[in-house]
PDB file of C-alpha atoms in Angstrom:
ATOM      1  CA  MET A   1      29.645 -88.793  17.090  1.00 51.00           C
ATOM      2  CA  THR A   2      32.978 -87.089  17.548  1.00 79.00           C
ATOM      3  CA  VAL A   3      31.907 -84.148  19.366  1.00 91.00           C
ATOM      4  CA  THR A   4      29.425 -84.278  22.401  1.00 96.00           C
ATOM      5  CA  LEU A   5      27.331 -81.659  24.132  1.00 97.00           C
ATOM      6  CA  ASN A   6      29.641 -81.630  26.938  1.00 96.00           C
ATOM      7  CA  ASP A   7      32.678 -81.305  24.476  1.00 96.00           C
ATOM      8  CA  LEU A   8      30.951 -77.947  23.147  1.00 96.00           C
ATOM      9  CA  VAL A   9      30.428 -76.711  26.377  1.00 97.00           C
ATOM     10  CA  GLU A  10      33.804 -77.326  27.586  1.00 96.00           C
ATOM     11  CA  SER A  11      35.430 -75.736  24.472  1.00 95.00           C
ATOM     12  CA  LYS A  12      33.413 -72.506  24.409  1.00 94.00           C
ATOM     13  CA  GLY A  13      31.698 -72.126  27.843  1.00 96.00           C
ATOM     14  CA  TYR A  14      28.095 -72.491  26.271  1.00 98.00           C
ATOM     15  CA  VAL A  15      26.241 -73.865  23.452  1.00 98.00           C
ATOM     16  CA  VAL A  16      23.493 -71.881  21.545  1.00 98.00           C
ATOM     17  CA  ALA A  17      20.711 -74.086  20.405  1.00 98.00           C
ATOM     18  CA  ASP A  18      18.265 -73.125  17.810  1.00 98.00           C
ATOM     19  CA  GLY A  19      14.846 -71.526  17.688  1.00 98.00           C
ATOM     20  CA  PRO A  20      11.493 -73.131  16.953  1.00 97.00           C
ATOM     21  CA  MET A  21      10.456 -75.243  13.875  1.00 97.00           C
ATOM     22  CA  GLY A  22       6.788 -75.093  14.133  1.00 95.00           C
ATOM     23  CA  THR A  23       6.026 -71.461  14.004  1.00 93.00           C
ATOM     24  CA  GLN A  24       8.744 -71.201  11.158  1.00 96.00           C
ATOM     25  CA  LEU A  25       6.843 -73.705   9.118  1.00 96.00           C
ATOM     26  CA  PHE A  26       3.607 -72.042   9.878  1.00 93.00           C
ATOM     27  CA  ALA A  27       5.104 -68.858   8.534  1.00 92.00           C
ATOM     28  CA  ALA A  28       6.053 -70.926   5.347  1.00 95.00           C
ATOM     29  CA  GLY A  29       2.667 -72.279   4.655  1.00 94.00           C
ATOM     30  CA  LEU A  30       1.897 -75.026   6.950  1.00 95.00           C
ATOM     31  CA  SER A  31      -1.884 -75.432   7.726  1.00 93.00           C
ATOM     32  CA  ALA A  32      -3.044 -75.280  11.242  1.00 88.00           C
ATOM     33  CA  GLY A  33      -3.992 -78.498  12.295  1.00 91.00           C
ATOM     34  CA  TRP A  34      -1.684 -80.462   9.912  1.00 96.00           C
ATOM     35  CA  SER A  35       1.353 -82.477  10.898  1.00 98.00           C
ATOM     36  CA  PRO A  36       4.637 -80.612  10.739  1.00 98.00           C
ATOM     37  CA  GLU A  37       6.466 -83.893  10.579  1.00 98.00           C
ATOM     38  CA  GLU A  38       4.702 -84.865   7.323  1.00 98.00           C
ATOM     39  CA  TRP A  39       6.456 -81.788   5.850  1.00 98.00           C
ATOM     40  CA  ASN A  40       9.613 -83.923   6.051  1.00 98.00           C
ATOM     41  CA  LEU A  41       8.446 -85.878   3.216  1.00 98.00           C
ATOM     42  CA  SER A  42       6.121 -83.401   1.289  1.00 98.00           C
ATOM     43  CA  HIS A  43       8.106 -80.185   1.800  1.00 98.00           C
ATOM     44  CA  PRO A  44      11.774 -81.193   2.776  1.00 98.00           C
ATOM     45  CA  ASP A  45      13.221 -78.003   1.376  1.00 98.00           C
ATOM     46  CA  GLU A  46      11.296 -75.799   3.692  1.00 98.00           C
ATOM     47  CA  VAL A  47      12.442 -77.878   6.526  1.00 98.00           C
ATOM     48  CA  GLN A  48      16.077 -77.677   5.536  1.00 98.00           C
ATOM     49  CA  ALA A  49      15.530 -74.000   5.031  1.00 98.00           C
ATOM     50  CA  VAL A  50      14.653 -73.542   8.709  1.00 98.00           C
ATOM     51  CA  HIS A  51      17.556 -75.501   9.925  1.00 98.00           C
ATOM     52  CA  ARG A  52      19.813 -73.562   7.539  1.00 98.00           C
ATOM     53  CA  GLY A  53      18.640 -70.026   8.912  1.00 98.00           C
ATOM     54  CA  TYR A  54      19.289 -71.032  12.283  1.00 98.00           C
ATOM     55  CA  LEU A  55      22.822 -72.569  11.514  1.00 98.00           C
ATOM     56  CA  ARG A  56      23.865 -69.386   9.437  1.00 98.00           C
ATOM     57  CA  ALA A  57      22.675 -67.219  12.508  1.00 98.00           C
ATOM     58  CA  GLY A  58      25.330 -69.277  14.466  1.00 98.00           C
ATOM     59  CA  ALA A  59      23.557 -72.009  16.257  1.00 98.00           C
ATOM     60  CA  ASP A  60      25.530 -74.852  17.549  1.00 98.00           C
ATOM     61  CA  LEU A  61      22.840 -77.324  17.959  1.00 98.00           C
ATOM     62  CA  ILE A  62      19.740 -77.985  15.736  1.00 98.00           C
ATOM     63  CA  VAL A  63      16.560 -79.763  16.758  1.00 98.00           C
ATOM     64  CA  THR A  64      14.893 -81.966  14.201  1.00 98.00           C
ATOM     65  CA  ASN A  65      11.398 -81.547  12.885  1.00 98.00           C
ATOM     66  CA  SER A  66      10.043 -84.665  15.033  1.00 98.00           C
ATOM     67  CA  PHE A  67       8.462 -82.917  18.068  1.00 98.00           C
ATOM     68  CA  GLY A  68       5.186 -84.827  17.442  1.00 98.00           C
ATOM     69  CA  GLY A  69       6.439 -87.899  15.695  1.00 98.00           C
ATOM     70  CA  ASN A  70       5.214 -90.382  18.020  1.00 98.00           C
ATOM     71  CA  ARG A  71       2.366 -92.714  17.081  1.00 98.00           C
ATOM     72  CA  PHE A  72      -0.202 -90.932  19.569  1.00 98.00           C
ATOM     73  CA  ARG A  73       0.292 -87.470  17.777  1.00 98.00           C
ATOM     74  CA  GLN A  74       0.484 -88.749  14.306  1.00 98.00           C
ATOM     75  CA  ALA A  75      -2.680 -90.745  14.746  1.00 98.00           C
ATOM     76  CA  LEU A  76      -4.482 -87.462  14.887  1.00 97.00           C
ATOM     77  CA  HIS A  77      -3.480 -87.209  11.217  1.00 97.00           C
ATOM     78  CA  GLY A  78      -4.053 -90.928  10.239  1.00 97.00           C
ATOM     79  CA  LEU A  79      -0.134 -91.040   9.912  1.00 98.00           C
ATOM     80  CA  GLU A  80       0.758 -93.420  12.796  1.00 97.00           C
ATOM     81  CA  HIS A  81       1.814 -96.113  10.334  1.00 97.00           C
ATOM     82  CA  CYS A  82       4.426 -93.469   8.900  1.00 98.00           C
ATOM     83  CA  VAL A  83       6.068 -92.805  12.279  1.00 98.00           C
ATOM     84  CA  PRO A  84       9.649 -94.399  11.514  1.00 98.00           C
ATOM     85  CA  GLU A  85       9.680 -92.834   8.132  1.00 98.00           C
ATOM     86  CA  LEU A  86       8.815 -89.511   9.439  1.00 98.00           C
ATOM     87  CA  ASN A  87      11.444 -89.655  11.922  1.00 98.00           C
ATOM     88  CA  ARG A  88      14.042 -90.962   9.836  1.00 98.00           C
ATOM     89  CA  ALA A  89      13.476 -88.078   7.209  1.00 98.00           C
ATOM     90  CA  ALA A  90      13.498 -85.350  10.147  1.00 98.00           C
ATOM     91  CA  ALA A  91      17.020 -86.749  11.266  1.00 98.00           C
ATOM     92  CA  HIS A  92      18.252 -87.041   7.687  1.00 98.00           C
ATOM     93  CA  ILE A  93      17.242 -83.265   6.741  1.00 98.00           C
ATOM     94  CA  GLY A  94      18.963 -82.100  10.120  1.00 98.00           C
ATOM     95  CA  ARG A  95      21.946 -84.251   9.568  1.00 98.00           C
ATOM     96  CA  VAL A  96      22.371 -83.109   5.831  1.00 98.00           C
ATOM     97  CA  GLU A  97      22.310 -79.354   7.039  1.00 98.00           C
ATOM     98  CA  ALA A  98      24.430 -79.740   9.920  1.00 98.00           C
ATOM     99  CA  ASP A  99      27.137 -81.635   7.860  1.00 98.00           C
ATOM    100  CA  ALA A 100      26.723 -78.618   5.226  1.00 98.00           C
ATOM    101  CA  GLU A 101      27.308 -75.948   7.871  1.00 98.00           C
ATOM    102  CA  MET A 102      30.387 -77.888   9.334  1.00 97.00           C
ATOM    103  CA  GLN A 103      32.002 -77.927   6.041  1.00 97.00           C
ATOM    104  CA  ARG A 104      30.995 -74.296   5.177  1.00 97.00           C
ATOM    105  CA  SER A 105      32.161 -72.746   8.543  1.00 97.00           C
ATOM    106  CA  ASP A 106      34.654 -75.500   9.922  1.00 96.00           C
ATOM    107  CA  ARG A 107      32.841 -75.647  13.208  1.00 96.00           C
ATOM    108  CA  PRO A 108      31.069 -78.498  15.050  1.00 97.00           C
ATOM    109  CA  VAL A 109      27.319 -78.798  15.100  1.00 97.00           C
ATOM    110  CA  LEU A 110      25.034 -81.254  16.913  1.00 98.00           C
ATOM    111  CA  VAL A 111      21.740 -82.739  15.702  1.00 98.00           C
ATOM    112  CA  ALA A 112      19.259 -83.411  18.449  1.00 98.00           C
ATOM    113  CA  GLY A 113      16.423 -85.691  17.696  1.00 98.00           C
ATOM    114  CA  SER A 114      13.271 -83.885  19.058  1.00 98.00           C
ATOM    115  CA  MET A 115      10.685 -86.143  21.159  1.00 98.00           C
ATOM    116  CA  GLY A 116       7.774 -84.210  22.328  1.00 98.00           C
ATOM    117  CA  PRO A 117       4.965 -85.434  24.652  1.00 98.00           C
ATOM    118  CA  THR A 118       2.103 -87.970  23.531  1.00 97.00           C
ATOM    119  CA  GLY A 119      -0.623 -85.509  24.429  1.00 96.00           C
ATOM    120  CA  GLU A 120      -2.056 -88.353  26.585  1.00 96.00           C
ATOM    121  CA  LEU A 121      -2.181 -88.816  30.222  1.00 96.00           C
ATOM    122  CA  LEU A 122      -0.775 -91.903  31.856  1.00 95.00           C
ATOM    123  CA  ALA A 123      -3.155 -94.141  33.902  1.00 94.00           C
ATOM    124  CA  PRO A 124      -4.617 -93.664  36.327  1.00 94.00           C
ATOM    125  CA  LEU A 125      -5.225 -89.841  35.298  1.00 93.00           C
ATOM    126  CA  GLY A 126      -5.763 -91.025  31.631  1.00 95.00           C
ATOM    127  CA  ASP A 127      -6.082 -93.884  29.420  1.00 95.00           C
ATOM    128  CA  MET A 128      -2.375 -94.417  28.396  1.00 97.00           C
ATOM    129  CA  SER A 129      -0.558 -97.311  29.862  1.00 97.00           C
ATOM    130  CA  VAL A 130       3.113 -97.125  30.739  1.00 97.00           C
ATOM    131  CA  GLU A 131       3.654-100.088  28.188  1.00 98.00           C
ATOM    132  CA  ALA A 132       1.977 -98.205  25.316  1.00 98.00           C
ATOM    133  CA  CYS A 133       3.862 -94.900  26.197  1.00 98.00           C
ATOM    134  CA  GLU A 134       7.309 -96.498  26.280  1.00 98.00           C
ATOM    135  CA  ALA A 135       6.518 -98.608  22.975  1.00 98.00           C
ATOM    136  CA  ALA A 136       5.606 -95.318  21.306  1.00 98.00           C
ATOM    137  CA  PHE A 137       8.782 -93.593  22.357  1.00 98.00           C
ATOM    138  CA  ALA A 138      10.957 -96.566  21.757  1.00 98.00           C
ATOM    139  CA  GLU A 139       9.793 -96.526  17.897  1.00 98.00           C
ATOM    140  CA  GLN A 140      10.439 -92.857  17.602  1.00 98.00           C
ATOM    141  CA  ALA A 141      13.900 -93.074  19.287  1.00 98.00           C
ATOM    142  CA  ALA A 142      15.108 -95.768  17.087  1.00 98.00           C
ATOM    143  CA  ALA A 143      14.328 -94.420  14.051  1.00 98.00           C
ATOM    144  CA  LEU A 144      16.030 -91.207  14.946  1.00 98.00           C
ATOM    145  CA  ASP A 145      19.092 -92.913  16.177  1.00 98.00           C
ATOM    146  CA  ALA A 146      19.177 -95.126  12.955  1.00 98.00           C
ATOM    147  CA  ALA A 147      19.070 -91.861  10.808  1.00 98.00           C
ATOM    148  CA  GLY A 148      22.145 -90.103  12.490  1.00 97.00           C
ATOM    149  CA  VAL A 149      21.099 -87.751  15.281  1.00 98.00           C
ATOM    150  CA  ASP A 150      23.897 -86.998  17.760  1.00 98.00           C
ATOM    151  CA  LEU A 151      21.601 -87.060  20.800  1.00 98.00           C
ATOM    152  CA  LEU A 152      17.802 -87.648  21.804  1.00 98.00           C
ATOM    153  CA  TRP A 153      16.087 -84.335  23.036  1.00 98.00           C
ATOM    154  CA  ILE A 154      12.999 -84.910  25.036  1.00 98.00           C
ATOM    155  CA  GLU A 155      11.201 -81.747  25.298  1.00 98.00           C
ATOM    156  CA  THR A 156       8.139 -79.703  26.331  1.00 98.00           C
ATOM    157  CA  MET A 157       7.325 -82.317  29.060  1.00 98.00           C
ATOM    158  CA  SER A 158       4.788 -81.410  31.601  1.00 97.00           C
ATOM    159  CA  ALA A 159       4.508 -84.927  33.671  1.00 97.00           C
ATOM    160  CA  LEU A 160       7.779 -86.559  35.472  1.00 98.00           C
ATOM    161  CA  ASP A 161       5.950 -90.159  34.890  1.00 97.00           C
ATOM    162  CA  GLU A 162       6.019 -89.528  31.131  1.00 98.00           C
ATOM    163  CA  VAL A 163       9.513 -88.115  31.173  1.00 98.00           C
ATOM    164  CA  GLU A 164      10.674 -91.078  32.999  1.00 98.00           C
ATOM    165  CA  ALA A 165       8.867 -93.450  30.665  1.00 98.00           C
ATOM    166  CA  THR A 166      10.371 -91.631  27.656  1.00 98.00           C
ATOM    167  CA  VAL A 167      13.983 -91.901  28.887  1.00 98.00           C
ATOM    168  CA  ARG A 168      13.415 -95.523  29.715  1.00 98.00           C
ATOM    169  CA  ALA A 169      12.206 -96.080  26.093  1.00 98.00           C
ATOM    170  CA  ALA A 170      15.023 -94.256  24.425  1.00 98.00           C
ATOM    171  CA  ARG A 171      17.657 -96.212  26.425  1.00 98.00           C
ATOM    172  CA  SER A 172      16.115 -99.364  25.540  1.00 98.00           C
ATOM    173  CA  VAL A 173      16.760 -98.838  21.832  1.00 98.00           C
ATOM    174  CA  SER A 174      19.807 -96.377  21.708  1.00 98.00           C
ATOM    175  CA  ASP A 175      22.961 -95.522  23.391  1.00 98.00           C
ATOM    176  CA  LEU A 176      22.708 -92.010  22.444  1.00 98.00           C
ATOM    177  CA  PRO A 177      22.917 -89.272  25.000  1.00 98.00           C
ATOM    178  CA  VAL A 178      19.502 -88.055  26.370  1.00 98.00           C
ATOM    179  CA  ALA A 179      18.488 -84.533  27.207  1.00 98.00           C
ATOM    180  CA  VAL A 180      15.159 -83.444  28.783  1.00 98.00           C
ATOM    181  CA  THR A 181      13.306 -79.980  28.977  1.00 98.00           C
ATOM    182  CA  MET A 182       9.918 -79.509  30.635  1.00 98.00           C
ATOM    183  CA  SER A 183       7.508 -76.644  29.975  1.00 97.00           C
ATOM    184  CA  PHE A 184       6.789 -74.142  32.795  1.00 95.00           C
ATOM    185  CA  ASP A 185       3.606 -72.403  32.212  1.00 86.00           C
ATOM    186  CA  THR A 186       1.343 -72.265  35.241  1.00 74.00           C
ATOM    187  CA  ALA A 187       2.514 -69.962  37.932  1.00 83.00           C
ATOM    188  CA  GLY A 188       6.090 -71.283  37.739  1.00 87.00           C
ATOM    189  CA  CYS A 189       4.959 -74.957  37.273  1.00 95.00           C
ATOM    190  CA  THR A 190       4.364 -77.205  34.481  1.00 96.00           C
ATOM    191  CA  MET A 191       0.759 -78.137  33.657  1.00 94.00           C
ATOM    192  CA  MET A 192       0.984 -80.922  35.791  1.00 95.00           C
ATOM    193  CA  GLY A 193       2.374 -78.979  38.852  1.00 95.00           C
ATOM    194  CA  VAL A 194       6.169 -79.854  38.471  1.00 97.00           C
ATOM    195  CA  THR A 195       8.544 -77.109  39.820  1.00 96.00           C
ATOM    196  CA  GLY A 196      12.091 -76.586  38.467  1.00 96.00           C
ATOM    197  CA  LYS A 197      13.392 -77.962  41.795  1.00 96.00           C
ATOM    198  CA  GLU A 198      11.503 -80.963  41.636  1.00 97.00           C
ATOM    199  CA  LEU A 199      12.655 -81.513  37.993  1.00 97.00           C
ATOM    200  CA  ALA A 200      16.311 -81.391  39.194  1.00 96.00           C
ATOM    201  CA  GLU A 201      15.899 -83.611  42.267  1.00 96.00           C
ATOM    202  CA  ARG A 202      13.817 -86.296  40.343  1.00 96.00           C
ATOM    203  CA  LEU A 203      15.738 -86.406  37.130  1.00 96.00           C
ATOM    204  CA  GLY A 204      19.341 -85.917  38.529  1.00 91.00           C
ATOM    205  CA  PRO A 205      19.830 -89.645  39.191  1.00 92.00           C
ATOM    206  CA  LEU A 206      18.962 -90.471  35.599  1.00 95.00           C
ATOM    207  CA  GLU A 207      22.536 -89.143  34.600  1.00 95.00           C
ATOM    208  CA  LEU A 208      21.120 -87.294  31.578  1.00 98.00           C
ATOM    209  CA  ALA A 209      23.325 -85.303  29.183  1.00 98.00           C
ATOM    210  CA  ALA A 210      21.227 -81.958  30.054  1.00 98.00           C
ATOM    211  CA  ILE A 211      18.096 -80.758  31.890  1.00 98.00           C
ATOM    212  CA  GLY A 212      16.176 -77.766  31.631  1.00 98.00           C
ATOM    213  CA  ALA A 213      13.187 -75.724  30.553  1.00 98.00           C
ATOM    214  CA  ASN A 214      11.575 -74.757  27.090  1.00 97.00           C
ATOM    215  CA  CYS A 215       8.449 -73.090  25.705  1.00 95.00           C
ATOM    216  CA  GLY A 216       6.342 -71.888  28.711  1.00 93.00           C
ATOM    217  CA  SER A 217       3.963 -69.065  29.028  1.00 86.00           C
ATOM    218  CA  ASN A 218       6.715 -66.421  29.656  1.00 90.00           C
ATOM    219  CA  VAL A 219      10.206 -65.651  29.802  1.00 93.00           C
ATOM    220  CA  PRO A 220      10.137 -64.762  33.836  1.00 93.00           C
ATOM    221  CA  ASP A 221       8.713 -68.254  34.627  1.00 93.00           C
ATOM    222  CA  THR A 222      11.230 -70.193  32.271  1.00 95.00           C
ATOM    223  CA  GLU A 223      14.044 -68.199  33.551  1.00 95.00           C
ATOM    224  CA  ALA A 224      13.155 -68.705  37.406  1.00 95.00           C
ATOM    225  CA  ALA A 225      12.760 -72.426  36.567  1.00 96.00           C
ATOM    226  CA  VAL A 226      16.189 -72.982  34.938  1.00 96.00           C
ATOM    227  CA  LEU A 227      17.797 -71.105  37.733  1.00 96.00           C
ATOM    228  CA  ALA A 228      16.145 -73.270  40.262  1.00 96.00           C
ATOM    229  CA  ILE A 229      17.469 -76.356  38.276  1.00 97.00           C
ATOM    230  CA  ALA A 230      21.029 -74.802  37.990  1.00 96.00           C
ATOM    231  CA  ASN A 231      21.009 -74.183  41.766  1.00 95.00           C
ATOM    232  CA  ILE A 232      19.888 -77.760  42.684  1.00 94.00           C
ATOM    233  CA  ALA A 233      22.072 -79.385  40.230  1.00 91.00           C
ATOM    234  CA  PRO A 234      25.308 -77.369  39.773  1.00 88.00           C
ATOM    235  CA  GLY A 235      27.137 -80.061  37.934  1.00 88.00           C
ATOM    236  CA  ALA A 236      24.495 -80.571  35.093  1.00 94.00           C
ATOM    237  CA  LEU A 237      24.279 -78.974  31.939  1.00 97.00           C
ATOM    238  CA  VAL A 238      21.129 -76.901  32.034  1.00 98.00           C
ATOM    239  CA  ILE A 239      19.027 -75.829  29.062  1.00 98.00           C
ATOM    240  CA  SER A 240      16.905 -72.903  28.726  1.00 98.00           C
ATOM    241  CA  LYS A 241      14.897 -72.173  25.465  1.00 98.00           C
ATOM    242  CA  PRO A 242      11.918 -69.821  26.193  1.00 97.00           C
ATOM    243  CA  ASN A 243       9.284 -68.500  23.859  1.00 95.00           C
ATOM    244  CA  ALA A 244       9.793 -65.285  22.254  1.00 94.00           C
ATOM    245  CA  GLY A 245       7.419 -63.611  24.813  1.00 85.00           C
ATOM    246  CA  VAL A 246       3.789 -64.446  24.352  1.00 82.00           C
ATOM    247  CA  PRO A 247       1.437 -63.802  21.287  1.00 79.00           C
ATOM    248  CA  VAL A 248      -0.415 -60.584  21.070  1.00 82.00           C
ATOM    249  CA  TRP A 249      -2.609 -58.931  18.877  1.00 79.00           C
ATOM    250  CA  GLN A 250      -1.127 -56.717  16.059  1.00 79.00           C
ATOM    251  CA  GLY A 251      -4.145 -55.742  13.777  1.00 80.00           C
ATOM    252  CA  HIS A 252      -5.797 -59.080  13.021  1.00 76.00           C
ATOM    253  CA  SER A 253      -2.806 -61.207  13.603  1.00 74.00           C
ATOM    254  CA  LEU A 254      -1.377 -62.811  16.588  1.00 74.00           C
ATOM    255  CA  VAL A 255       2.460 -62.254  16.871  1.00 82.00           C
ATOM    256  CA  TYR A 256       4.878 -63.016  19.591  1.00 88.00           C
ATOM    257  CA  ASP A 257       6.090 -59.808  21.443  1.00 88.00           C
ATOM    258  CA  GLY A 258       9.672 -61.041  22.675  1.00 92.00           C
ATOM    259  CA  THR A 259      12.126 -59.072  20.600  1.00 94.00           C
ATOM    260  CA  PRO A 260      15.849 -60.265  19.809  1.00 97.00           C
ATOM    261  CA  GLU A 261      17.095 -57.942  22.567  1.00 97.00           C
ATOM    262  CA  LEU A 262      14.756 -59.565  25.222  1.00 96.00           C
ATOM    263  CA  LEU A 263      15.844 -63.093  24.629  1.00 97.00           C
ATOM    264  CA  ALA A 264      19.503 -61.936  24.331  1.00 97.00           C
ATOM    265  CA  ALA A 265      19.424 -60.320  27.669  1.00 97.00           C
ATOM    266  CA  HIS A 266      17.773 -63.443  29.190  1.00 97.00           C
ATOM    267  CA  ALA A 267      20.635 -65.520  27.559  1.00 98.00           C
ATOM    268  CA  TYR A 268      23.250 -63.322  29.183  1.00 97.00           C
ATOM    269  CA  ARG A 269      21.672 -63.325  32.577  1.00 97.00           C
ATOM    270  CA  ILE A 270      21.199 -67.074  32.666  1.00 97.00           C
ATOM    271  CA  HIS A 271      24.728 -67.912  31.298  1.00 97.00           C
ATOM    272  CA  ALA A 272      26.204 -65.636  33.990  1.00 96.00           C
ATOM    273  CA  ALA A 273      24.280 -67.717  36.597  1.00 96.00           C
ATOM    274  CA  GLY A 274      25.662 -71.073  35.141  1.00 96.00           C
ATOM    275  CA  VAL A 275      23.106 -72.120  32.232  1.00 97.00           C
ATOM    276  CA  THR A 276      25.134 -73.473  29.463  1.00 97.00           C
ATOM    277  CA  VAL A 277      22.710 -74.577  26.613  1.00 98.00           C
ATOM    278  CA  ILE A 278      20.782 -71.584  25.634  1.00 98.00           C
ATOM    279  CA  GLY A 279      18.231 -71.185  22.774  1.00 98.00           C
ATOM    280  CA  THR A 280      14.726 -70.220  21.980  1.00 98.00           C
ATOM    281  CA  CYS A 281      11.298 -71.634  21.329  1.00 97.00           C
ATOM    282  CA  CYS A 282       8.015 -70.580  19.791  1.00 95.00           C
ATOM    283  CA  GLY A 283       7.588 -67.081  18.122  1.00 94.00           C
ATOM    284  CA  SER A 284      11.574 -66.611  17.601  1.00 96.00           C
ATOM    285  CA  THR A 285      13.483 -66.533  14.656  1.00 97.00           C
ATOM    286  CA  PRO A 286      17.055 -66.686  13.384  1.00 98.00           C
ATOM    287  CA  GLU A 287      17.273 -62.918  14.271  1.00 98.00           C
ATOM    288  CA  HIS A 288      16.716 -63.850  17.904  1.00 98.00           C
ATOM    289  CA  THR A 289      19.448 -66.495  17.477  1.00 98.00           C
ATOM    290  CA  ALA A 290      22.083 -64.273  15.785  1.00 98.00           C
ATOM    291  CA  LYS A 291      21.386 -61.779  18.616  1.00 98.00           C
ATOM    292  CA  ILE A 292      22.108 -64.237  21.310  1.00 98.00           C
ATOM    293  CA  VAL A 293      25.242 -65.572  19.471  1.00 98.00           C
ATOM    294  CA  ALA A 294      26.704 -62.037  19.292  1.00 98.00           C
ATOM    295  CA  VAL A 295      25.954 -61.258  22.997  1.00 98.00           C
ATOM    296  CA  LEU A 296      27.362 -64.339  24.333  1.00 98.00           C
ATOM    297  CA  ALA A 297      30.499 -64.155  22.131  1.00 97.00           C
ATOM    298  CA  GLY A 298      31.008 -60.483  23.541  1.00 97.00           C
ATOM    299  CA  ASP A 299      30.748 -59.054  20.047  1.00 98.00           C
ATOM    300  CA  GLU A 300      27.853 -56.890  21.237  1.00 97.00           C
ATOM    301  CA  PRO A 301      27.044 -55.697  24.758  1.00 97.00           C
ATOM    302  CA  PRO A 302      24.111 -57.364  26.711  1.00 95.00           C
ATOM    303  CA  PRO A 303      20.841 -55.307  25.874  1.00 95.00           C
ATOM    304  CA  ALA A 304      19.607 -53.152  28.502  1.00 90.00           C
ATOM    305  CA  VAL A 305      16.486 -55.062  28.799  1.00 80.00           C
ATOM    306  CA  THR A 306      15.565 -55.446  32.581  1.00 63.00           C
ATOM    307  CA  ALA A 307      11.846 -56.069  32.699  1.00 44.00           C
ATOM    308  CA  ALA A 308       9.769 -58.554  30.914  1.00 48.00           C
ATOM    309  CA  PRO A 309       6.066 -59.106  30.736  1.00 46.00           C
ATOM    310  CA  ASN A 310       4.361 -59.608  34.137  1.00 45.00           C
ATOM    311  CA  PRO A 311       4.783 -63.545  35.063  1.00 42.00           C
ATOM    312  CA  ARG A 312       1.759 -63.509  37.011  1.00 44.00           C
ATOM    313  CA  GLU A 313      -0.620 -61.977  34.262  1.00 44.00           C
ATOM    314  CA  THR A 314      -2.464 -64.781  32.445  1.00 41.00           C
ATOM    315  CA  LEU A 315      -2.114 -65.105  28.814  1.00 39.00           C
ATOM    316  CA  ASP A 316      -6.028 -64.548  28.473  1.00 42.00           C
ATOM    317  CA  GLU A 317      -5.551 -61.390  30.234  1.00 42.00           C
ATOM    318  CA  ARG A 318      -2.838 -60.139  28.030  1.00 38.00           C
ATOM    319  CA  LEU A 319      -4.512 -60.949  24.905  1.00 37.00           C
ATOM    320  CA  VAL A 320      -7.709 -59.170  26.035  1.00 38.00           C
ATOM    321  CA  ARG A 321      -5.732 -56.206  27.222  1.00 36.00           C
ATOM    322  CA  ARG A 322      -3.546 -55.966  23.772  1.00 36.00           C
ATOM    323  CA  ARG A 323      -6.282 -56.757  21.254  1.00 38.00           C
ATOM    324  CA  PRO A 324      -7.504 -53.555  19.412  1.00 37.00           C
ATOM    325  CA  ARG A 325     -10.923 -52.464  20.219  1.00 32.00           C
ATOM    326  CA  ARG A 326     -13.368 -52.624  17.082  1.00 33.00           C
ATOM    327  CA  ARG A 327     -15.091 -49.451  16.241  1.00 31.00           C
ATOM    328  CA  ARG A 328     -18.882 -49.380  16.219  1.00 32.00           C
ATOM    329  CA  SER A 329     -20.535 -48.836  13.063  1.00 33.00           C
ATOM    330  CA  GLY A 330     -23.508 -46.822  12.708  1.00 40.00           C
ATOM    331  CA  GLY A 331     -25.009 -44.125  14.767  1.00 37.00           C
TER     332      GLY A 331
END
């Protein structure tokens, strides 16, 4: 790799990361309950198109379609034997699109190899051993490295023990830089009760390329977490990739209510506070990325969006409140 994440931050002051792969693939026809990673083999053009959309919108970093590319997640689809192939395909697709964009626009682009959680709990809370966890992530990391990603991107984690096992596994098979994000979705904590402060304190000694937050239940909780991380670890590169609001009912469909303006306002605020790797997660589109790019570059003024959905209102409460009432039939 000739350019690193740190190089990009030093050259322009920030890095714009892409948006989600999963919700974009669902919009393209991926069936609920099926493996998004399998589309690297069966629908590579659709995966490439998602990467291309974010790159044309101005993203400096794309994340591969390998979030669930570990043997635990793929076993749910009977594809655990395909893990190396799925991850190599994900990295290859991302590499091809990044290289094409660099040739087209003459600007550096990084490819991050996504590694999401296993969906299992480590013993004694669950049945997964540390050894099995590390073996699964080592298998995935080795495949992503071999196929040409620029860094490994451990994301949407809830438990610090699993994060540490994943980092150890990645480093046992790869010399690539490693970034980590956790998901803050329960009153400002991860599902396993980790706060932004605890993340920064526990992961700081691991000398990671970047740390931060992604996904989560709402923008305010993600914003609070990344600001806490930036405050505790002022020398670290901090990542923020919140969801585009939360899903709400429109007619008979669930859509995310976070506009490009909401996410761009978030990007402007957190960059002013020292957060330097900024993107989006579930529900967002290249339109969100383009708005963030324009605002951070100073080409557009920061949107005058000062309020976001109530961070203490639960998702269930919001869905009930927003769901249209059915008219009663008959007399």
